[in-house]
PDB file of C-alpha atoms and ligand atoms in Angstrom:
ATOM      1  CA  MET Y 274      -0.043  -0.209   0.083  1.00 60.00           C
ATOM      2  CA  PRO Y 275       1.447   3.484  -0.975  1.00 70.00           C
ATOM      3  CA  THR Y 276       1.961   5.238   2.269  1.00 85.00           C
ATOM      4  CA  ASP Y 277       0.934   9.309   2.893  1.00 94.00           C
ATOM      5  CA  LEU Y 278       3.575  11.433   3.460  1.00 96.00           C
ATOM      6  CA  ILE Y 279       3.631  13.651   6.688  1.00 96.00           C
ATOM      7  CA  PHE Y 280       6.056  16.414   7.103  1.00 97.00           C
ATOM      8  CA  ARG Y 281       6.721  18.304  10.468  1.00 96.00           C
ATOM      9  CA  ILE Y 282       6.319  22.252  10.344  1.00 94.00           C
ATOM     10  CA  SER Y 283       7.033  22.543  14.258  1.00 90.00           C
ATOM     11  CA  GLY Y 284       6.021  20.725  17.533  1.00 88.00           C
ATOM     12  CA  ASP Y 285       2.327  19.282  16.646  1.00 89.00           C
ATOM     13  CA  ALA Y 286       1.917  21.139  13.212  1.00 93.00           C
ATOM     14  CA  PHE Y 287       1.911  18.808  10.180  1.00 96.00           C
ATOM     15  CA  VAL Y 288       1.808  19.054   6.522  1.00 97.00           C
ATOM     16  CA  LEU Y 289      -0.121  15.949   5.084  1.00 97.00           C
ATOM     17  CA  LEU Y 290       0.555  14.922   1.406  1.00 97.00           C
ATOM     18  CA  PRO Y 291      -1.381  12.038   0.250  1.00 97.00           C
ATOM     19  CA  ALA Y 292       0.328   9.110  -1.523  1.00 96.00           C
ATOM     20  CA  LYS Y 293      -2.137   9.497  -4.519  1.00 97.00           C
ATOM     21  CA  VAL Y 294      -1.112  13.271  -5.113  1.00 98.00           C
ATOM     22  CA  TYR Y 295       2.499  12.472  -4.550  1.00 97.00           C
ATOM     23  CA  ASP Y 296       2.221   9.875  -7.129  1.00 97.00           C
ATOM     24  CA  VAL Y 297       0.903  12.182  -9.670  1.00 97.00           C
ATOM     25  CA  MET Y 298       3.414  14.959  -9.105  1.00 98.00           C
ATOM     26  CA  LYS Y 299       6.144  12.091  -9.147  1.00 97.00           C
ATOM     27  CA  SER Y 300       5.077  10.890 -12.725  1.00 97.00           C
ATOM     28  CA  PHE Y 301       6.220  13.920 -14.188  1.00 98.00           C
ATOM     29  CA  THR Y 302       9.769  13.141 -13.234  1.00 97.00           C
ATOM     30  CA  SER Y 303      10.633  10.299 -15.394  1.00 94.00           C
ATOM     31  CA  GLY Y 304      10.272   9.201 -19.195  1.00 94.00           C
ATOM     32  CA  SER Y 305       9.106  11.756 -21.623  1.00 93.00           C
ATOM     33  CA  GLN Y 306       7.409  13.848 -18.995  1.00 94.00           C
ATOM     34  CA  GLY Y 307      10.913  14.084 -17.052  1.00 94.00           C
ATOM     35  CA  GLU Y 308      12.653  15.929 -20.052  1.00 95.00           C
ATOM     36  CA  THR Y 309      11.268  19.284 -18.988  1.00 97.00           C
ATOM     37  CA  GLU Y 310      10.196  20.795 -15.812  1.00 97.00           C
ATOM     38  CA  ALA Y 311       6.587  20.440 -14.695  1.00 98.00           C
ATOM     39  CA  GLY Y 312       4.611  21.906 -11.906  1.00 98.00           C
ATOM     40  CA  GLY Y 313       1.088  23.064 -10.648  1.00 98.00           C
ATOM     41  CA  ILE Y 314      -0.268  24.246  -7.404  1.00 98.00           C
ATOM     42  CA  LEU Y 315      -1.810  22.209  -4.367  1.00 98.00           C
ATOM     43  CA  ILE Y 316      -4.956  22.343  -3.245  1.00 98.00           C
ATOM     44  CA  GLY Y 317      -6.037  21.361   0.154  1.00 98.00           C
ATOM     45  CA  SER Y 318      -7.322  22.978   3.589  1.00 98.00           C
ATOM     46  CA  TYR Y 319      -5.922  24.357   6.668  1.00 97.00           C
ATOM     47  CA  ARG Y 320      -6.960  22.463  10.108  1.00 95.00           C
ATOM     48  CA  GLY Y 321      -5.804  24.169  12.781  1.00 92.00           C
ATOM     49  CA  ASN Y 322      -1.864  24.191  12.605  1.00 91.00           C
ATOM     50  CA  HIS Y 323      -1.919  21.526   9.987  1.00 96.00           C
ATOM     51  CA  ILE Y 324      -2.408  21.538   6.331  1.00 97.00           C
ATOM     52  CA  HIS Y 325      -3.722  18.983   4.582  1.00 98.00           C
ATOM     53  CA  ILE Y 326      -3.150  18.648   0.433  1.00 98.00           C
ATOM     54  CA  HIS Y 327      -5.939  16.771  -1.054  1.00 98.00           C
ATOM     55  CA  GLN Y 328      -5.080  17.443  -4.754  1.00 98.00           C
ATOM     56  CA  CYS Y 329      -2.624  19.066  -7.159  1.00 98.00           C
ATOM     57  CA  THR Y 330      -3.156  20.494 -10.771  1.00 98.00           C
ATOM     58  CA  VAL Y 331      -0.670  19.355 -13.428  1.00 98.00           C
ATOM     59  CA  PRO Y 332       0.937  21.138 -16.398  1.00 98.00           C
ATOM     60  CA  LEU Y 333      -1.418  22.827 -18.700  1.00 98.00           C
ATOM     61  CA  ARG Y 334      -1.222  24.030 -22.482  1.00 98.00           C
ATOM     62  CA  LYS Y 335      -0.224  27.731 -21.530  1.00 98.00           C
ATOM     63  CA  ASP Y 336       2.243  26.825 -19.068  1.00 98.00           C
ATOM     64  CA  LEU Y 337       5.981  27.310 -19.997  1.00 97.00           C
ATOM     65  CA  ARG Y 338       8.093  23.852 -19.710  1.00 97.00           C
ATOM     66  CA  LYS Y 339      11.691  24.145 -20.238  1.00 97.00           C
ATOM     67  CA  LYS Y 340      14.535  21.753 -19.267  1.00 95.00           C
ATOM     68  CA  TYR Y 341      15.310  24.069 -16.290  1.00 94.00           C
ATOM     69  CA  LEU Y 342      12.486  26.224 -15.570  1.00 95.00           C
ATOM     70  CA  PHE Y 343       8.441  25.870 -15.398  1.00 96.00           C
ATOM     71  CA  ASP Y 344       6.343  29.105 -15.414  1.00 96.00           C
ATOM     72  CA  ARG Y 345       2.856  28.584 -14.514  1.00 97.00           C
ATOM     73  CA  LYS Y 346       1.531  30.589 -16.871  1.00 97.00           C
ATOM     74  CA  ASP Y 347      -1.818  29.024 -17.597  1.00 98.00           C
ATOM     75  CA  ARG Y 348      -4.972  30.408 -15.665  1.00 98.00           C
ATOM     76  CA  GLY Y 349      -6.375  26.966 -15.144  1.00 98.00           C
ATOM     77  CA  HIS Y 350      -4.373  26.347 -12.156  1.00 98.00           C
ATOM     78  CA  GLN Y 351      -6.084  29.221 -10.212  1.00 97.00           C
ATOM     79  CA  LEU Y 352      -9.469  28.447 -11.636  1.00 98.00           C
ATOM     80  CA  ALA Y 353      -8.964  24.819 -10.357  1.00 98.00           C
ATOM     81  CA  ALA Y 354      -8.342  26.603  -7.044  1.00 98.00           C
ATOM     82  CA  MET Y 355     -11.453  28.657  -7.346  1.00 98.00           C
ATOM     83  CA  LEU Y 356     -13.561  25.687  -8.021  1.00 98.00           C
ATOM     84  CA  ALA Y 357     -12.434  23.711  -5.540  1.00 98.00           C
ATOM     85  CA  TRP Y 358     -13.107  26.766  -3.310  1.00 98.00           C
ATOM     86  CA  THR Y 359     -16.898  27.020  -4.498  1.00 98.00           C
ATOM     87  CA  LYS Y 360     -17.607  23.369  -4.191  1.00 98.00           C
ATOM     88  CA  SER Y 361     -16.140  22.701  -0.752  1.00 98.00           C
ATOM     89  CA  LEU Y 362     -18.180  26.034   0.358  1.00 97.00           C
ATOM     90  CA  GLY Y 363     -14.881  27.531   1.244  1.00 96.00           C
ATOM     91  CA  THR Y 364     -12.603  25.100   2.861  1.00 97.00           C
ATOM     92  CA  GLU Y 365     -10.648  23.891  -0.014  1.00 98.00           C
ATOM     93  CA  THR Y 366      -8.030  26.390  -1.323  1.00 97.00           C
ATOM     94  CA  PHE Y 367      -4.669  27.097  -2.929  1.00 97.00           C
ATOM     95  CA  VAL Y 368      -2.278  25.654  -0.365  1.00 98.00           C
ATOM     96  CA  GLY Y 369       0.927  25.780  -1.942  1.00 98.00           C
ATOM     97  CA  GLU Y 370       2.693  24.867  -5.308  1.00 98.00           C
ATOM     98  CA  TRP Y 371       4.922  22.029  -6.784  1.00 98.00           C
ATOM     99  CA  HIS Y 372       7.539  21.723  -9.421  1.00 98.00           C
ATOM    100  CA  THR Y 373       9.884  19.491 -10.589  1.00 98.00           C
ATOM    101  CA  HIS Y 374      13.633  19.532 -11.151  1.00 97.00           C
ATOM    102  CA  PRO Y 375      16.050  17.278 -13.594  1.00 95.00           C
ATOM    103  CA  GLU Y 376      18.024  16.223 -10.596  1.00 95.00           C
ATOM    104  CA  ASP Y 377      18.139  13.196  -8.349  1.00 96.00           C
ATOM    105  CA  PHE Y 378      17.835  15.161  -5.010  1.00 97.00           C
ATOM    106  CA  PRO Y 379      16.215  18.619  -5.653  1.00 97.00           C
ATOM    107  CA  VAL Y 380      17.600  21.807  -4.078  1.00 97.00           C
ATOM    108  CA  PRO Y 381      15.596  25.474  -4.537  1.00 97.00           C
ATOM    109  CA  SER Y 382      17.264  27.484  -7.028  1.00 96.00           C
ATOM    110  CA  SER Y 383      17.371  31.422  -6.648  1.00 96.00           C
ATOM    111  CA  ILE Y 384      14.508  31.810  -8.903  1.00 95.00           C
ATOM    112  CA  ASP Y 385      12.671  29.443  -6.889  1.00 96.00           C
ATOM    113  CA  ARG Y 386      13.318  31.371  -3.797  1.00 96.00           C
ATOM    114  CA  GLY Y 387      12.439  34.593  -5.428  1.00 95.00           C
ATOM    115  CA  THR Y 388       9.188  33.374  -6.778  1.00 95.00           C
ATOM    116  CA  TRP Y 389       8.408  31.837  -3.343  1.00 96.00           C
ATOM    117  CA  ARG Y 390       9.066  35.194  -1.814  1.00 95.00           C
ATOM    118  CA  GLU Y 391       6.552  36.974  -4.002  1.00 94.00           C
ATOM    119  CA  ILE Y 392       3.905  34.575  -3.239  1.00 94.00           C
ATOM    120  CA  ILE Y 393       4.228  34.712   0.442  1.00 95.00           C
ATOM    121  CA  LYS Y 394       4.171  38.410   0.515  1.00 93.00           C
ATOM    122  CA  ARG Y 395       0.727  38.276  -0.994  1.00 89.00           C
ATOM    123  CA  LYS Y 396      -0.594  35.526   1.670  1.00 91.00           C
ATOM    124  CA  GLU Y 397      -1.656  35.802   5.063  1.00 89.00           C
ATOM    125  CA  VAL Y 398      -1.610  32.082   5.495  1.00 94.00           C
ATOM    126  CA  PRO Y 399       1.413  29.320   5.253  1.00 95.00           C
ATOM    127  CA  VAL Y 400       2.136  28.175   1.919  1.00 97.00           C
ATOM    128  CA  VAL Y 401       3.768  24.631   1.078  1.00 98.00           C
ATOM    129  CA  PHE Y 402       6.298  24.627  -1.554  1.00 98.00           C
ATOM    130  CA  VAL Y 403       7.501  21.044  -3.176  1.00 98.00           C
ATOM    131  CA  ILE Y 404      10.000  20.352  -5.486  1.00 98.00           C
ATOM    132  CA  LEU Y 405      10.216  16.584  -6.824  1.00 98.00           C
ATOM    133  CA  GLY Y 406      13.588  15.275  -8.181  1.00 97.00           C
ATOM    134  CA  ARG Y 407      14.387  11.893  -9.768  1.00 95.00           C
ATOM    135  CA  LYS Y 408      15.178  10.211  -6.323  1.00 95.00           C
ATOM    136  CA  GLY Y 409      14.245  12.524  -3.542  1.00 95.00           C
ATOM    137  CA  MET Y 410      12.153  15.661  -2.892  1.00 96.00           C
ATOM    138  CA  TRP Y 411      12.331  19.096  -1.255  1.00 98.00           C
ATOM    139  CA  ALA Y 412       9.435  20.608   0.986  1.00 98.00           C
ATOM    140  CA  GLY Y 413       9.395  23.935   2.396  1.00 98.00           C
ATOM    141  CA  TYR Y 414       6.921  25.839   4.392  1.00 97.00           C
ATOM    142  CA  GLY Y 415       6.498  29.855   3.779  1.00 96.00           C
ATOM    143  CA  ARG Y 416       5.225  32.160   6.146  1.00 92.00           C
ATOM    144  CA  ARG Y 417       5.974  35.622   7.219  1.00 86.00           C
ATOM    145  CA  GLY Y 418       8.519  36.187   4.562  1.00 87.00           C
ATOM    146  CA  GLU Y 419      10.463  33.437   4.599  1.00 92.00           C
ATOM    147  CA  VAL Y 420      10.386  29.656   3.415  1.00 96.00           C
ATOM    148  CA  VAL Y 421      12.083  26.863   5.779  1.00 95.00           C
ATOM    149  CA  LYS Y 422      12.774  23.275   4.777  1.00 97.00           C
ATOM    150  CA  ILE Y 423      10.139  20.745   6.438  1.00 97.00           C
ATOM    151  CA  SER Y 424      11.493  17.287   7.096  1.00 94.00           C
ATOM    152  CA  MET Y 425       9.135  14.272   6.347  1.00 93.00           C
ATOM    153  CA  LEU Y 426       8.489  11.937   9.392  1.00 91.00           C
ATOM    154  CA  PRO Y 427       9.754   8.324   9.171  1.00 83.00           C
ATOM    155  CA  ASN Y 428       7.380   5.830   8.004  1.00 68.00           C
ATOM    156  CA  GLU Y 429       5.500   4.510  10.920  1.00 58.00           C
ATOM    157  CA  SER Y 430       3.735   1.666   9.190  1.00 52.00           C
ATOM    158  CA  PRO Y 431       5.352  -2.180   9.746  1.00 48.00           C
TER     159      PRO Y 431
HETATM  160 ZN1   ZN H 505      12.752  24.775  -9.142  1.00 72.13          ZN
END
């Protein structure tokens, strides 16, 4: 059984990333999809201190996909977030974004850091940032002008 991933923000605050969402993002790191960067937004809900990710959008027609660049230009991502918000009567919303890197163990580029700073400047609530590489992933938690790396909890299933 695929396991959901849990990241610790601090103390008793967590980010929950379901295996099915992780698998969708991961599928863009290999094969022909892996030849250019991919990305989208994370849609989920804020539950107390926790962030539950429930779905992600995937690259859309107007997005820019290059070997070392993904630019989320298609309005469809934001529309998906608005649709989720409406359908859930205001609990499901944009909680973050993700993209891929053509490297085994990804680290954020200075462009990533700059883009993220712009996003968190406009948000009152925390935002999750995920980069998927070929073998590993990088996850960060953005709040009050800074993005800090968050670590995955060890898998507790037997
Ligand atoms: Zn990047």
